[in-house]
Short mmCIF file of C-alpha atoms in Angstrom, two decimals:
data_model
loop_
_atom_site.label_atom_id
_atom_site.label_comp_id
_atom_site.label_asym_id
_atom_site.label_seq_id
_atom_site.Cartn_x
_atom_site.Cartn_y
_atom_site.Cartn_z
CA MET A 48 142.56 46.98 89.97
CA HIS A 49 143.47 44.23 87.23
CA MET A 50 140.54 42.99 85.10
CA THR A 51 140.86 39.56 83.29
CA ARG A 52 139.89 39.05 79.72
CA ARG A 53 136.79 37.13 80.70
CA GLU A 54 135.73 39.78 83.34
CA ALA A 55 136.20 42.51 80.55
CA PHE A 56 134.01 40.50 78.05
CA GLY A 57 131.35 40.12 80.78
CA LEU A 58 131.25 43.76 81.63
CA ALA A 59 130.98 44.68 77.96
CA ALA A 60 128.02 42.39 77.53
CA ALA A 61 126.33 43.83 80.56
CA LEU A 62 126.67 47.40 79.37
CA GLY A 63 125.29 46.46 75.91
CA THR A 64 122.21 44.98 77.63
CA LEU A 65 121.81 48.22 79.58
CA ALA A 66 122.18 50.43 76.55
CA ALA A 67 119.57 48.35 74.73
CA ALA A 68 117.00 48.56 77.54
CA PRO A 69 114.23 51.30 77.05
CA ALA A 70 114.82 54.53 79.05
CA ALA A 71 112.87 54.63 82.42
CA ARG A 72 109.84 57.00 82.36
CA ALA A 73 109.93 59.50 85.23
CA ALA A 74 106.79 61.39 84.23
CA ALA A 75 103.70 61.21 86.39
CA PRO A 76 100.07 62.48 85.58
CA MET A 77 99.34 65.95 86.90
CA LEU A 78 97.08 65.77 90.00
CA GLY A 79 95.38 69.18 90.14
CA THR A 80 94.43 68.83 93.68
CA GLN A 81 95.35 70.48 97.03
CA ALA A 82 95.60 69.20 100.62
CA PRO A 83 92.78 70.07 102.95
CA ALA A 84 93.45 73.55 104.13
CA TRP A 85 93.74 74.16 107.92
CA TYR A 86 96.44 75.62 110.25
CA ARG A 87 96.67 75.23 113.95
CA PHE A 88 98.32 77.73 116.39
CA LYS A 89 97.98 78.83 120.02
CA ILE A 90 96.42 81.96 121.54
CA GLY A 91 97.75 81.89 125.03
CA ASP A 92 95.96 78.83 126.57
CA PHE A 93 93.47 78.56 123.74
CA GLU A 94 94.16 76.39 120.69
CA ALA A 95 93.02 78.09 117.37
CA THR A 96 92.68 76.62 114.08
CA VAL A 97 92.17 78.39 110.74
CA VAL A 98 90.00 76.41 108.26
CA SER A 99 89.50 77.29 104.68
CA ASP A 100 86.09 77.53 102.96
CA GLY A 101 88.06 77.79 99.65
CA ALA A 102 89.10 80.56 97.43
CA LEU A 103 86.55 83.29 96.41
CA PRO A 104 87.12 84.77 92.91
CA LEU A 105 85.76 88.29 93.10
CA GLY A 106 86.26 89.14 89.38
CA ARG A 107 87.61 92.29 87.89
CA PRO A 108 88.90 94.89 90.31
CA ALA A 109 86.54 97.43 88.96
CA ASP A 110 83.51 95.24 89.86
CA GLY A 111 84.51 95.15 93.50
CA PHE A 112 85.90 98.45 93.87
CA PRO A 113 83.89 100.65 91.48
CA SER A 114 85.11 104.00 92.71
CA ALA A 115 88.94 103.15 92.56
CA PRO A 116 91.03 104.85 89.94
CA ALA A 117 91.70 102.00 87.34
CA GLU A 118 95.35 102.81 86.79
CA GLU A 119 96.05 103.24 90.41
CA MET A 120 94.38 99.97 91.27
CA GLN A 121 96.40 98.14 88.65
CA THR A 122 99.64 99.70 89.92
CA LEU A 123 98.95 98.58 93.41
CA LEU A 124 98.28 95.01 92.34
CA ARG A 125 101.19 94.87 89.98
CA GLU A 126 103.71 96.22 92.58
CA SER A 127 102.47 93.52 94.93
CA PHE A 128 103.18 90.79 92.21
CA LEU A 129 99.28 90.05 91.97
CA PRO A 130 97.21 89.80 88.73
CA ALA A 131 95.75 93.23 87.75
CA ASP A 132 92.72 91.60 85.93
CA GLY A 133 91.22 89.58 88.71
CA VAL A 134 90.86 89.72 92.47
CA VAL A 135 90.71 86.46 94.44
CA LEU A 136 89.83 86.47 98.16
CA GLU A 137 90.35 83.74 100.58
CA GLN A 138 87.71 82.59 103.32
CA ASN A 139 89.59 81.87 106.54
CA ALA A 140 87.10 80.65 109.24
CA LEU A 141 88.56 80.61 112.65
CA VAL A 142 87.91 77.74 115.27
CA VAL A 143 88.86 78.50 118.94
CA ASN A 144 88.87 75.81 121.51
CA THR A 145 88.93 77.64 124.90
CA GLY A 146 88.81 74.35 126.91
CA ARG A 147 85.23 75.24 127.95
CA HIS A 148 83.74 76.03 124.49
CA LEU A 149 84.39 75.02 120.89
CA VAL A 150 83.61 78.16 118.90
CA LEU A 151 83.51 78.69 115.12
CA ILE A 152 83.70 82.32 113.72
CA ASP A 153 81.88 82.29 110.34
CA THR A 154 80.68 79.44 108.31
CA GLY A 155 81.52 80.09 104.70
CA MET A 156 79.36 79.77 101.57
CA GLY A 157 78.07 76.29 102.38
CA ASP A 158 75.59 74.66 99.94
CA SER A 159 72.30 75.57 101.42
CA MET A 160 71.10 77.81 98.49
CA GLY A 161 71.71 75.53 95.58
CA GLU A 162 73.04 77.31 92.43
CA ALA A 163 73.14 80.60 94.36
CA SER A 164 75.72 78.91 96.68
CA ARG A 165 77.99 78.92 93.70
CA MET A 166 77.69 82.55 92.76
CA PHE A 167 81.44 82.99 93.19
CA GLY A 168 82.33 79.68 91.46
CA PRO A 169 82.98 76.01 92.50
CA THR A 170 86.07 76.75 94.70
CA THR A 171 83.88 77.90 97.73
CA GLY A 172 81.91 75.71 100.18
CA LYS A 173 84.80 73.60 101.41
CA LEU A 174 84.52 74.42 105.07
CA ARG A 175 82.67 71.26 106.31
CA GLU A 176 85.09 68.92 104.67
CA ASN A 177 87.98 70.91 105.83
CA LEU A 178 86.66 71.04 109.49
CA ARG A 179 86.67 67.30 109.48
CA ALA A 180 90.08 66.99 108.00
CA ALA A 181 91.18 69.31 110.82
CA GLY A 182 89.72 66.85 113.41
CA PHE A 183 86.37 68.55 114.13
CA GLN A 184 82.72 67.21 113.79
CA PRO A 185 79.99 69.69 113.35
CA GLU A 186 78.13 68.38 116.38
CA GLN A 187 80.99 69.36 118.76
CA PHE A 188 80.51 73.04 118.23
CA ASP A 189 78.56 74.86 120.88
CA MET A 190 78.84 78.41 119.61
CA ILE A 191 78.97 79.99 116.10
CA LEU A 192 79.95 83.59 115.88
CA LEU A 193 78.91 85.47 112.79
CA THR A 194 80.79 88.63 112.07
CA HIS A 195 77.78 89.43 109.78
CA ALA A 196 75.14 87.76 107.79
CA HIS A 197 76.47 87.87 104.26
CA CYS A 198 76.49 84.71 102.14
CA ASP A 199 80.13 83.77 102.47
CA HIS A 200 79.82 83.98 106.33
CA ALA A 201 76.40 82.64 107.19
CA TRP A 202 75.28 80.32 104.39
CA GLY A 203 77.12 77.35 105.83
CA LEU A 204 74.76 77.21 108.79
CA VAL A 205 72.35 74.73 107.15
CA ASP A 206 72.57 72.12 104.36
CA ALA A 207 70.77 72.01 101.12
CA ASN A 208 67.61 70.58 102.87
CA GLY A 209 67.61 73.33 105.49
CA GLN A 210 68.86 71.12 108.28
CA ARG A 211 71.24 72.41 110.85
CA VAL A 212 74.83 71.67 110.12
CA PHE A 213 75.78 72.54 113.69
CA PRO A 214 73.03 70.82 115.69
CA ASN A 215 74.26 71.61 119.18
CA ALA A 216 75.42 75.12 118.55
CA GLN A 217 74.02 78.62 119.49
CA VAL A 218 74.46 81.32 116.77
CA ALA A 219 75.57 84.84 117.80
CA LEU A 220 75.19 87.86 115.69
CA ALA A 221 74.22 91.55 115.96
CA GLU A 222 70.40 92.15 116.22
CA ALA A 223 70.84 94.92 113.61
CA ASP A 224 72.19 92.35 111.06
CA LEU A 225 69.43 89.92 111.89
CA ARG A 226 66.76 92.32 111.36
CA TYR A 227 68.27 93.81 108.13
CA TRP A 228 69.18 90.57 106.42
CA THR A 229 65.83 88.88 107.12
CA ASP A 230 63.60 91.83 106.02
CA ASP A 231 62.15 91.35 102.48
CA ASN A 232 61.68 95.09 102.41
CA ASN A 233 65.42 95.36 101.85
CA LYS A 234 65.37 93.42 98.40
CA ARG A 235 66.18 96.59 96.47
CA GLY A 236 69.23 98.08 95.01
CA PRO A 237 71.86 95.71 93.71
CA ALA A 238 70.73 92.42 92.21
CA PHE A 239 72.73 90.45 94.97
CA MET A 240 70.24 91.72 97.65
CA VAL A 241 67.50 89.31 96.69
CA PRO A 242 69.73 86.07 97.10
CA PHE A 243 71.50 87.49 100.16
CA ILE A 244 68.41 88.04 102.05
CA ASP A 245 66.74 84.84 101.06
CA GLY A 246 69.89 82.93 102.03
CA ALA A 247 70.22 84.71 105.39
CA LYS A 248 66.52 83.87 106.24
CA LYS A 249 66.94 80.21 105.35
CA ASN A 250 70.04 79.86 107.45
CA LEU A 251 69.11 81.84 110.40
CA GLU A 252 65.54 80.63 110.67
CA ALA A 253 66.82 77.29 111.44
CA TYR A 254 68.46 78.40 114.56
CA ARG A 255 65.61 80.82 115.68
CA ASP A 256 65.55 79.26 119.11
CA ARG A 257 69.32 79.42 119.55
CA LEU A 258 70.22 83.07 118.56
CA VAL A 259 72.32 85.12 120.83
CA MET A 260 72.19 88.96 120.07
CA ILE A 261 75.60 90.46 120.67
CA ARG A 262 76.63 94.10 121.44
CA ASP A 263 79.76 96.18 121.33
CA GLY A 264 82.15 95.16 124.20
CA GLN A 265 80.32 92.03 125.14
CA GLU A 266 82.25 88.83 126.10
CA VAL A 267 80.28 86.32 124.21
CA VAL A 268 82.10 83.54 125.69
CA PRO A 269 84.94 83.73 128.20
CA GLY A 270 87.87 85.11 126.33
CA ILE A 271 86.09 86.31 123.22
CA THR A 272 84.77 89.91 123.01
CA ALA A 273 82.57 91.48 120.26
CA ILE A 274 83.69 94.85 118.66
CA ALA A 275 81.14 96.80 116.80
CA THR A 276 82.52 97.81 113.19
CA PRO A 277 79.50 98.84 111.30
CA GLY A 278 79.47 99.89 107.68
CA HIS A 279 80.16 96.82 105.62
CA THR A 280 76.79 95.74 107.06
CA VAL A 281 74.73 97.47 109.71
CA GLY A 282 75.72 95.17 112.45
CA HIS A 283 79.30 94.03 111.44
CA HIS A 284 81.45 92.99 114.40
CA CYS A 285 84.93 91.90 114.80
CA TYR A 286 85.98 89.55 117.72
CA ALA A 287 88.98 89.77 119.96
CA VAL A 288 90.19 86.42 121.12
CA SER A 289 92.41 86.84 124.28
CA SER A 290 94.20 84.31 126.52
CA GLY A 291 97.27 84.94 128.57
CA ASN A 292 99.19 87.77 127.06
CA MET A 293 98.13 87.33 123.52
CA THR A 294 95.14 88.77 121.58
CA VAL A 295 94.10 87.80 117.97
CA VAL A 296 91.44 90.07 116.50
CA ASN A 297 89.17 88.35 113.95
CA THR A 298 88.32 91.24 111.65
CA GLY A 299 85.77 89.60 109.44
CA ASP A 300 85.16 91.92 106.46
CA LEU A 301 86.55 94.94 107.98
CA ALA A 302 88.91 94.83 104.97
CA HIS A 303 88.61 92.52 102.15
CA HIS A 304 92.09 92.65 100.55
CA GLN A 305 95.44 92.82 102.07
CA VAL A 306 96.73 95.31 99.42
CA ILE A 307 93.91 97.28 98.06
CA MET A 308 91.98 98.01 101.29
CA LEU A 309 94.97 98.55 103.51
CA ARG A 310 96.92 100.75 101.21
CA ARG A 311 93.78 102.67 100.22
CA PRO A 312 91.38 102.16 103.16
CA SER A 313 89.00 105.09 101.94
CA TRP A 314 88.24 103.13 98.69
CA GLU A 315 84.70 101.86 98.69
CA PHE A 316 83.71 98.25 98.34
CA ALA A 317 80.80 97.15 96.18
CA TYR A 318 79.14 94.95 98.84
CA ASP A 319 79.17 97.54 101.57
CA THR A 320 75.83 98.48 102.96
CA ASP A 321 77.13 102.03 103.88
CA PRO A 322 80.39 102.59 101.90
CA ALA A 323 81.20 105.94 103.61
CA GLN A 324 80.69 104.46 107.07
CA SER A 325 82.64 101.42 106.14
CA ALA A 326 85.61 103.43 105.17
CA ARG A 327 85.56 105.52 108.40
CA THR A 328 85.17 102.30 110.41
CA ARG A 329 88.00 100.58 108.64
CA THR A 330 90.43 103.46 108.93
CA ARG A 331 89.53 103.79 112.71
CA MET A 332 89.95 100.09 113.36
CA LEU A 333 93.11 99.67 111.30
CA ASP A 334 94.80 102.63 113.23
CA ARG A 335 93.84 100.80 116.43
CA LEU A 336 95.19 97.42 115.36
CA ALA A 337 98.48 99.05 114.17
CA ALA A 338 98.80 100.87 117.49
CA ASP A 339 97.93 97.96 119.72
CA ARG A 340 100.10 95.54 117.65
CA HIS A 341 97.72 92.71 118.17
CA HIS A 342 97.60 89.76 115.96
CA VAL A 343 95.03 89.89 113.22
CA LEU A 344 93.06 87.12 111.62
CA SER A 345 91.45 88.38 108.41
CA TYR A 346 88.72 86.32 106.75
CA HIS A 347 89.60 87.29 103.22
CA PHE A 348 93.41 87.86 103.27
CA SER A 349 95.92 85.50 101.81
CA TRP A 350 95.82 82.03 103.54
CA PRO A 351 95.90 81.65 106.42
CA GLY A 352 95.05 85.32 107.05
CA LEU A 353 97.14 85.58 110.16
CA GLY A 354 99.55 88.53 110.69
CA HIS A 355 99.76 92.21 111.75
CA VAL A 356 98.80 95.59 110.50
CA ALA A 357 101.28 98.35 110.27
CA ARG A 358 101.12 102.08 109.28
CA ALA A 359 102.61 102.70 105.89
CA GLY A 360 102.43 106.15 104.44
CA GLU A 361 98.80 107.43 104.21
CA GLY A 362 97.57 103.79 104.61
CA TYR A 363 98.56 100.53 106.13
CA ALA A 364 100.48 97.47 105.19
CA TRP A 365 99.93 93.79 105.84
CA MET A 366 102.64 91.85 107.68
CA PRO A 367 101.85 88.14 107.42
CA ALA A 368 102.84 85.92 110.30
CA GLY A 369 105.24 83.13 109.77
CA ILE A 370 103.76 79.69 109.79
CA ASN A 371 105.04 77.30 112.45
CA LEU A 372 104.64 73.75 111.13
CA SER A 373 106.62 72.09 113.94
CA GLY A 374 103.69 72.28 116.39
CA VAL A 375 101.21 74.54 117.99
CA GLY A 376 103.27 75.63 121.04
#
């Protein structure tokens, strides 16, 4: 290509202008926010959606697992590339649309108890806004299943004014948990018992005419069966959701951490009502889940809490399921 003298002078002038111009700024402000957390998948003919209530910082490992050897605990966490100085749990509530019923399993921390609702920090209590982001309105639910009546599972039933968040829903839980967590005589022992009982009373009382008492092996709604797993609380239950040839077992608080309580299922957890019974129940149920090879949805495991339990040495290992973002089929 031949460039004339005039064209050469023109090009030089243009380049000089560009060189003199200020450099473009590519920087942008840090946002510090996340997208609403929900994940949809299929269970046979059912449509399921995991919806987050937000992260729950438990604090130092020694606070949550007081009987665990400190060095062994730190080794387990470091080997799994997790911080050894603080344990963070997720809160993975499960929505199941069976075609006949719209069911929510557990309701998160909510905001019903004021400051007490933030006992684990400001990152909890996100379920309502995340349900809406996932396409659900509270009045659409006709059944709420509680694995147990602890704050991070039952305090989202009512709002700060004590009004029902799910006005058209029945609430199902074990009678043993209802009795225990609404009995003022149980306000003893650890300091958390007082707010736990006050919160359970406020949230469950609002549904007193809509409570359904569940029992082991009961099909609460077609396709969803209760499984008694006592120990963490006196009436703790898991729920098996089955359709077609697929079963997902919602394990609630059977195990709180995908590393600590699977690798060492006999370690006691600070919030267990009966730690020894909880450890026995946990081991028995984890063994069953590993043998049956069912999918598992764990309330507190890393988001979205969906995967499998496998035997690993003297304990178990968590095998997260892959997330399919191309659709729910």
